[in-house]
mmCIF file of C-alpha atoms and ligand atoms in Angstrom:
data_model
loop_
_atom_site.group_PDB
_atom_site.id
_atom_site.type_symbol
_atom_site.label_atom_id
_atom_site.label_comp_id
_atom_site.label_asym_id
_atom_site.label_seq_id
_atom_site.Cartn_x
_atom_site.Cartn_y
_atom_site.Cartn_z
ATOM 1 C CA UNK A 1 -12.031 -22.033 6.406
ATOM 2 C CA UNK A 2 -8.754 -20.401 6.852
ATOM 3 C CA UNK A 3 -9.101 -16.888 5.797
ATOM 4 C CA UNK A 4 -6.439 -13.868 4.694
ATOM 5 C CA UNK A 5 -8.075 -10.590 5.763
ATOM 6 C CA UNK A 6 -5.777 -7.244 4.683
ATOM 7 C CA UNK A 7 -6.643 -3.686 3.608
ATOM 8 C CA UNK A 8 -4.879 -0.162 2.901
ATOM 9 C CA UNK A 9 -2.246 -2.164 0.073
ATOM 10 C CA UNK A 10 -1.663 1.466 -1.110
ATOM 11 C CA UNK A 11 0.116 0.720 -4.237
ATOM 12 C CA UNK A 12 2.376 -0.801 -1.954
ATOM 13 C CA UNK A 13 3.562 -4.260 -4.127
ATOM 14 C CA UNK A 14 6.528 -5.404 -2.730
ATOM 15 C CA UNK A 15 4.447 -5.234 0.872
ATOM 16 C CA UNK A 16 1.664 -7.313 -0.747
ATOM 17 C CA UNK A 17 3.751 -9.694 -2.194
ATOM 18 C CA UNK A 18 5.149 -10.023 1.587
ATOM 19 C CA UNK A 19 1.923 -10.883 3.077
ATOM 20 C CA UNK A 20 0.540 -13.387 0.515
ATOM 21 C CA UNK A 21 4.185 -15.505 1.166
ATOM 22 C CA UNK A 22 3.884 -14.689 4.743
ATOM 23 C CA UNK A 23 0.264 -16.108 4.715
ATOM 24 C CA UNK A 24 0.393 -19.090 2.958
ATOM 25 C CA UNK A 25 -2.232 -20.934 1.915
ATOM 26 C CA UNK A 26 -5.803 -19.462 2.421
ATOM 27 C CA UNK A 27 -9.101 -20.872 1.188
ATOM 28 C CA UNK A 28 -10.343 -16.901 0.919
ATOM 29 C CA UNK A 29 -9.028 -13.361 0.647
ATOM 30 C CA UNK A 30 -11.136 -10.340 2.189
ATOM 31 C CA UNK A 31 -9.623 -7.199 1.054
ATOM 32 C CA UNK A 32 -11.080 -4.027 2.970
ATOM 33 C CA UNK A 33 -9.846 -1.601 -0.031
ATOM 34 C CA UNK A 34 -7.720 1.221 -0.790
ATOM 35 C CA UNK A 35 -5.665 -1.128 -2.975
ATOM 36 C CA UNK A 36 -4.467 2.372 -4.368
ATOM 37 C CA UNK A 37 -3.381 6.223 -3.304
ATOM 38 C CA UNK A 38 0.155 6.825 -1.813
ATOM 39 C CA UNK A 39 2.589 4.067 -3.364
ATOM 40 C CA UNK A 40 4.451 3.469 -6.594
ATOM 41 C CA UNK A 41 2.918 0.654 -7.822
ATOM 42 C CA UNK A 42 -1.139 1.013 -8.591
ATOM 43 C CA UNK A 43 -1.233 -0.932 -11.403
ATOM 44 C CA UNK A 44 0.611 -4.148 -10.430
ATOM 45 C CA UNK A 45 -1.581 -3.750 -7.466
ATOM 46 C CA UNK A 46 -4.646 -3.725 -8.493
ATOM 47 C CA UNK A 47 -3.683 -6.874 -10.991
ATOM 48 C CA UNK A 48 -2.153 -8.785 -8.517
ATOM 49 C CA UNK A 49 -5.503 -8.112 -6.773
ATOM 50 C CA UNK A 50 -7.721 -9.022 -9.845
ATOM 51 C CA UNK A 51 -5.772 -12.650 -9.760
ATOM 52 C CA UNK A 52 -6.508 -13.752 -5.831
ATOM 53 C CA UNK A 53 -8.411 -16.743 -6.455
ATOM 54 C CA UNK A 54 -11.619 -16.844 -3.852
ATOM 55 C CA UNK A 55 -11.197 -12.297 -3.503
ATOM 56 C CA UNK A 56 -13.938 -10.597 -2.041
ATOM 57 C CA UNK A 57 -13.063 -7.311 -2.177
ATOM 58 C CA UNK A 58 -14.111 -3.887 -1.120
ATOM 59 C CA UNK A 59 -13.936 -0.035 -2.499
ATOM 60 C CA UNK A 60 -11.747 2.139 -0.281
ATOM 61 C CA UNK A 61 -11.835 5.951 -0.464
ATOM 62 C CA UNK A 62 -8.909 6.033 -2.287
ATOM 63 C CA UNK A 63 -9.815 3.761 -4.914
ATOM 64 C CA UNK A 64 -13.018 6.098 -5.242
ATOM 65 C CA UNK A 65 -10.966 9.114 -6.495
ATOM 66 C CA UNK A 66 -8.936 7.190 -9.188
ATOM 67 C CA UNK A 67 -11.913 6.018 -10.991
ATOM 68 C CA UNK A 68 -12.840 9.638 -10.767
ATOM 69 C CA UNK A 69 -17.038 9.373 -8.267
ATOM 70 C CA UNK A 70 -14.885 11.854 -6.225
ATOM 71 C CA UNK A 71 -13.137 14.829 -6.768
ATOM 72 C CA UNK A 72 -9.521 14.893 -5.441
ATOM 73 C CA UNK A 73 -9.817 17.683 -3.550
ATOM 74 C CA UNK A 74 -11.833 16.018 -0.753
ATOM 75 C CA UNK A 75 -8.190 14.548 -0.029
ATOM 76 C CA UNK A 76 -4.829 16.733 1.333
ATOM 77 C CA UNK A 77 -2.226 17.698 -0.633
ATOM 78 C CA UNK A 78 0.236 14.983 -0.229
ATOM 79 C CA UNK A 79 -2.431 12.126 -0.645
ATOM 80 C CA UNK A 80 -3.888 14.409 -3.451
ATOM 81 C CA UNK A 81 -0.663 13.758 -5.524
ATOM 82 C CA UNK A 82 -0.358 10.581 -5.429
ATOM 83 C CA UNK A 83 -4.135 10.201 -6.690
ATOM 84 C CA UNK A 84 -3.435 12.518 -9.499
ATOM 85 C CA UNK A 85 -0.382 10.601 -10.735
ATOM 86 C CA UNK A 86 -2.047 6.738 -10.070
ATOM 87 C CA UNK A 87 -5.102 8.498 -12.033
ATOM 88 C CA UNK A 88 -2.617 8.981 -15.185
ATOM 89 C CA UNK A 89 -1.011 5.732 -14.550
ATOM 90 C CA UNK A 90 -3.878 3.574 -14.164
ATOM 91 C CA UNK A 91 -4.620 1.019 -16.704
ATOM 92 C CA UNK A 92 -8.459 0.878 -17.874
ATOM 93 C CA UNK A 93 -8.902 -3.031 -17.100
ATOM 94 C CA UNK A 94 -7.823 -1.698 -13.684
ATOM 95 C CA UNK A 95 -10.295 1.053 -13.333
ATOM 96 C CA UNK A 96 -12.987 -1.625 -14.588
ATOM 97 C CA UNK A 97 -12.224 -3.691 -11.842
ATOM 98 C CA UNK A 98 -11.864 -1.086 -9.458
ATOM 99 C CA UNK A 99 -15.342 0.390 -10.374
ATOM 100 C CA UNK A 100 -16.954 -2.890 -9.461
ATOM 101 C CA UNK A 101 -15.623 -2.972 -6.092
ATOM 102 C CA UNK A 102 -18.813 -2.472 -3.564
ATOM 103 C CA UNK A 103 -19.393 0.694 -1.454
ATOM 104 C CA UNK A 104 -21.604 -0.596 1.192
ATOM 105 C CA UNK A 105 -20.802 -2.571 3.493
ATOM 106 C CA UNK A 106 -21.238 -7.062 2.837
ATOM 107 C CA UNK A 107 -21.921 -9.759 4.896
ATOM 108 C CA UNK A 108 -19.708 -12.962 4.926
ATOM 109 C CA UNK A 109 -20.819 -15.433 7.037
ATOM 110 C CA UNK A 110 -20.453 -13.936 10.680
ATOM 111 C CA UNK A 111 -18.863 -11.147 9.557
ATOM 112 C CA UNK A 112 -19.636 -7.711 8.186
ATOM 113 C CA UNK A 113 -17.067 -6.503 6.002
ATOM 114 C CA UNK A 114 -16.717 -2.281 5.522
ATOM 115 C CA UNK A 115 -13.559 -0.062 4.543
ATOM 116 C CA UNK A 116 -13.822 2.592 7.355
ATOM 117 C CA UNK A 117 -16.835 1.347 9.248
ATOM 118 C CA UNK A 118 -20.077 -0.064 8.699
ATOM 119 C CA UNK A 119 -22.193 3.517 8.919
ATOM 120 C CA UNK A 120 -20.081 5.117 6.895
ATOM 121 C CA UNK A 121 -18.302 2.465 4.894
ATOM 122 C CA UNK A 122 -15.928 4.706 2.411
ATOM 123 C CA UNK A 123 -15.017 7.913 5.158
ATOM 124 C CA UNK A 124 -15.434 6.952 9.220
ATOM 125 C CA UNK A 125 -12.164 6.138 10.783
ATOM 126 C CA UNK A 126 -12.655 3.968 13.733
ATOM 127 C CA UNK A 127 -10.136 5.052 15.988
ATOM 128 C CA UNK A 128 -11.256 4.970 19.657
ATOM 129 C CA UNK A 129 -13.789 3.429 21.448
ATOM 130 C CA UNK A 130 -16.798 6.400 20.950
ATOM 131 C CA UNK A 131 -16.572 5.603 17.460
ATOM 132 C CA UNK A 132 -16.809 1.964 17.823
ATOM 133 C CA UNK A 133 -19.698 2.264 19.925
ATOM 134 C CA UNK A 134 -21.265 4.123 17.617
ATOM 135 C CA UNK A 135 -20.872 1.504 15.054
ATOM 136 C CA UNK A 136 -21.318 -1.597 16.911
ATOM 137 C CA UNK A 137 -25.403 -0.664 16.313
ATOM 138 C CA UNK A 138 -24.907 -0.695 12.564
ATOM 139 C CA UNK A 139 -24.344 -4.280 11.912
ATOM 140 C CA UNK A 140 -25.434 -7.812 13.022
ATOM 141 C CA UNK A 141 -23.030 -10.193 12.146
ATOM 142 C CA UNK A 142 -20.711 -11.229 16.013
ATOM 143 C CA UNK A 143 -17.722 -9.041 14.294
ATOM 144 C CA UNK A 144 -17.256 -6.634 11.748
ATOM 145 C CA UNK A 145 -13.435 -6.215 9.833
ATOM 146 C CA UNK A 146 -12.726 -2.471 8.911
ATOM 147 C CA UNK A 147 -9.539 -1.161 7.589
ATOM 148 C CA UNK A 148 -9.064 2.650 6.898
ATOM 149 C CA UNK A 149 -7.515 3.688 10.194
ATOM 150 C CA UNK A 150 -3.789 1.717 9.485
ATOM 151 C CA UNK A 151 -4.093 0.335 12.931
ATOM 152 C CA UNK A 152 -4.159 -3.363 14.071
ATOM 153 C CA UNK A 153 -6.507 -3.328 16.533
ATOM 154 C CA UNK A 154 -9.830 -4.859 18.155
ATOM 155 C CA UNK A 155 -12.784 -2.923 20.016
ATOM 156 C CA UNK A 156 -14.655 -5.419 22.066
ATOM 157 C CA UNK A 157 -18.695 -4.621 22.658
ATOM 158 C CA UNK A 158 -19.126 -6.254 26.487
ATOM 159 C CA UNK A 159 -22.679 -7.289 26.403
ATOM 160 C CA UNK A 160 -22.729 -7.882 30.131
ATOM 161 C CA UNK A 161 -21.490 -4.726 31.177
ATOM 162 C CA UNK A 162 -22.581 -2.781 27.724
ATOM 163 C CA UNK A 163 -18.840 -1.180 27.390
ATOM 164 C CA UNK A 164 -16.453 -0.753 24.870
ATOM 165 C CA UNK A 165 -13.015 -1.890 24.980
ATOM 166 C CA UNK A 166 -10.051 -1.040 22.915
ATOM 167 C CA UNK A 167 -7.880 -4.299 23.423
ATOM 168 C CA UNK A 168 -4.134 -4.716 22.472
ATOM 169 C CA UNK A 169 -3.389 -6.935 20.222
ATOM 170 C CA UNK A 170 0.197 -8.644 18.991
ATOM 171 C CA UNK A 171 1.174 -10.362 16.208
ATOM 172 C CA UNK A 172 1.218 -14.107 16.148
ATOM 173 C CA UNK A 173 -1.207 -13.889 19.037
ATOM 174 C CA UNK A 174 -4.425 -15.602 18.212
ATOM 175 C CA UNK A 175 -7.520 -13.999 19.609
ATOM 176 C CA UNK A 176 -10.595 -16.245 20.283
ATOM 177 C CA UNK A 177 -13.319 -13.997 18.893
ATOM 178 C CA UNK A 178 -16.442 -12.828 21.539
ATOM 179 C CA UNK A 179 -19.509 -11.277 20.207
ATOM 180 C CA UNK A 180 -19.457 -8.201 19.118
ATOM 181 C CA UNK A 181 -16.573 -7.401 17.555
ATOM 182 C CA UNK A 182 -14.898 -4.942 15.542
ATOM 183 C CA UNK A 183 -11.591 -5.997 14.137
ATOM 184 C CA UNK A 184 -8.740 -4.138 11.919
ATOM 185 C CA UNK A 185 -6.201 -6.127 10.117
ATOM 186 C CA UNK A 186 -3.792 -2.733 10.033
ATOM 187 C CA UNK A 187 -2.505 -1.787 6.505
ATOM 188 C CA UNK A 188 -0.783 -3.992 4.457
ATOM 189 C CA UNK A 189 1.497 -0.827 2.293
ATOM 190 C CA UNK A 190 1.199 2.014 4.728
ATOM 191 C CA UNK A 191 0.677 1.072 8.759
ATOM 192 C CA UNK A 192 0.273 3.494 11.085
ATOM 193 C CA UNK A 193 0.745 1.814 14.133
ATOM 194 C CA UNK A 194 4.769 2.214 14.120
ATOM 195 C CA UNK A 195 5.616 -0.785 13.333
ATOM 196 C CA UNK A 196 6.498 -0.422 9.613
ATOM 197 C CA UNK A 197 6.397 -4.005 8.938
ATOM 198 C CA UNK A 198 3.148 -5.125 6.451
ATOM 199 C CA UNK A 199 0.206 -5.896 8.299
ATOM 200 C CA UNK A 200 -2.192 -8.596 8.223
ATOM 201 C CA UNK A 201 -4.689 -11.213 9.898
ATOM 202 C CA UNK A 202 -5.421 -14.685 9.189
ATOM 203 C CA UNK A 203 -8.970 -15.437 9.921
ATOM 204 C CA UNK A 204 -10.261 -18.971 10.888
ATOM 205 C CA UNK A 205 -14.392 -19.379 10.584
ATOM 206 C CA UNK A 206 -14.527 -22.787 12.338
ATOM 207 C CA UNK A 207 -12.707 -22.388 15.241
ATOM 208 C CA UNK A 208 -13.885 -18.449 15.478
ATOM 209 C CA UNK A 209 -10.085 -17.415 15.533
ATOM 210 C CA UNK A 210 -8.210 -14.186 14.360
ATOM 211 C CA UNK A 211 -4.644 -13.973 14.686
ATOM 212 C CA UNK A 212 -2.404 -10.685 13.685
ATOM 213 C CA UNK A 213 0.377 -10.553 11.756
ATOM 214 C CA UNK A 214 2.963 -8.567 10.321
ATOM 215 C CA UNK A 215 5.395 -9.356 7.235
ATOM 216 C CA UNK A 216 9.031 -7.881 6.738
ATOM 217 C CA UNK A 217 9.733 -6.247 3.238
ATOM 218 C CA UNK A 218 11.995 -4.536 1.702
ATOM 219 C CA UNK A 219 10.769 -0.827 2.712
ATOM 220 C CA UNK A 220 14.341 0.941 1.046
ATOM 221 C CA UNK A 221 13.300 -0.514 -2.031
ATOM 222 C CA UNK A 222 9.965 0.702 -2.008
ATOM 223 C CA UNK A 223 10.747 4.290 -0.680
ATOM 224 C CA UNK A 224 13.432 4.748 -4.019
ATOM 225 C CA UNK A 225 10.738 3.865 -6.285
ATOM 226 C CA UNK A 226 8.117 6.121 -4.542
ATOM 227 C CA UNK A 227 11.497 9.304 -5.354
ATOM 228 C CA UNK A 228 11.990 7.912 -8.468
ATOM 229 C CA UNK A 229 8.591 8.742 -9.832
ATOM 230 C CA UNK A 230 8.174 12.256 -8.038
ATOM 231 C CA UNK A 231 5.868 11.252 -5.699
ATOM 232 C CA UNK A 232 5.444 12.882 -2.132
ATOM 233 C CA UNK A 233 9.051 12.538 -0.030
ATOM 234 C CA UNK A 234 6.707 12.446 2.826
ATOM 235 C CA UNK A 235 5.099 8.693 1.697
ATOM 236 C CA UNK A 236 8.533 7.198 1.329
ATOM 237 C CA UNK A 237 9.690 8.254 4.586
ATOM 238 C CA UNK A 238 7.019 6.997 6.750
ATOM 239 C CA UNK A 239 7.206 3.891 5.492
ATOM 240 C CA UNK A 240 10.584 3.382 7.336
ATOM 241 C CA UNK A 241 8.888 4.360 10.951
ATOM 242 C CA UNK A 242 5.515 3.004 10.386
ATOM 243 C CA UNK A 243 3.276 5.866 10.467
HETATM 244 ZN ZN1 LIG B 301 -6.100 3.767 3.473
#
């Protein structure tokens, strides 16, 4: 089964519309969350979401505060915003759909699926390899996909030698996948890991592959929309350095 695995959309459209052409076709999707927050587009988003055939998708922290189980001031100013205008904008099919997004963290086949990490699937940010060992005891499946942290990237648990790795990883390189694992598709409307094009993985359950990749977009057209509805110059201009 050939498998699209993305997270962090951010209201990001035109980026999501990148990565489902770039993909092709998939027999699943596994969205990690945070389909809102930050970008101009929440609503088409979250629909163009709704309609993946096959989705399993998680809640993000983002999409937490816009159907209001969180008050926005857990978040900083800039994020903050955005949540208070996608919290006007938002449609209330899309909060529906949005509130029956799971929390915890699920189990697809061999792998666990969590927005920020298994432990602490809505808030923990797994970032270096401390973290990662901390969560490599908190699920059982060989690999685990997070989002959350905007970075492609792969911690590898050596059960020989019992230590973590943080391992490089490039685009269009396939990976064979090693028990234990903890995997991060990067974000698919915001990445962090300058290189501003949309980021993505393509995960195959027979062969026990996962391969990186990144999408161009139109980010120009993307930052004048985030101007043109007031929100933070600080989201549109990141997008352009990848950040
Ligand atoms: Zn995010």
């Amino acid at each position: 089964m050939r498998v699209l695995v993305m997270s962090d959309i951010h209201a990001n459209y035109t980026a999501l519309m990148a990565v489902l052409a770039d993909a092709g076709a998939v027999d699943e999707t596994w969205c990690l969350g945070d389909l809102v927050g930050y970008g101009p587009d929440p609503n088409a988003v979250v629909e163009e979401i709704r309609d993946i055939p096959n989705l399993t998708c998680m809640l993000g922290n983002h999409d937490v505060a816009v159907i209001g189980k969180m008050p926005l001031e857990t978040f900083n100013g800039d994020a903050r915003r955005s949540l208070t205008y996608h919290e006007k904008v938002i449609s209330a099919s899309n909060v529906d759909f949005l509130r029956s997004l799971p929390s915890n963290a699920k189990v697809c086949g061999e792998a666990t699926l969590a927005h920020g990490s298994p432990r602490d699937p809505l808030w923990e940010y797994i970032l270096n390899t401390l973290s990662a060992r901390l969560n490599f005891e908190h699920f059982e499946t060989p690999w685990c996909f997070v989002g959350h942290s905007h970075i492609q990237c792969k911690f590898t648990l050596n059960l020989n030698t019992d230590r973590v790795s943080l391992d490089q990883v490039k685009p269009d390189v396939t990976i064979a996948l090693q028990p234990k694992s903890i995997l991060n598709p990067g974000s698919v409307g915001q990445p962090r890991d300058r290189d501003p094009r949309a980021a993505y993985a393509i995960y195959d359950t027979e062969a026990r592959t996962w391969t990186p990749r990144r999408a161009e977009y139109d980010i120009a057209e993307v930052q004048e929309r985030i101007r043109a509805v007031g929100l933070p110059e600080k989201h549109a201009a990141r997008l352009a350095e990848g950040w």
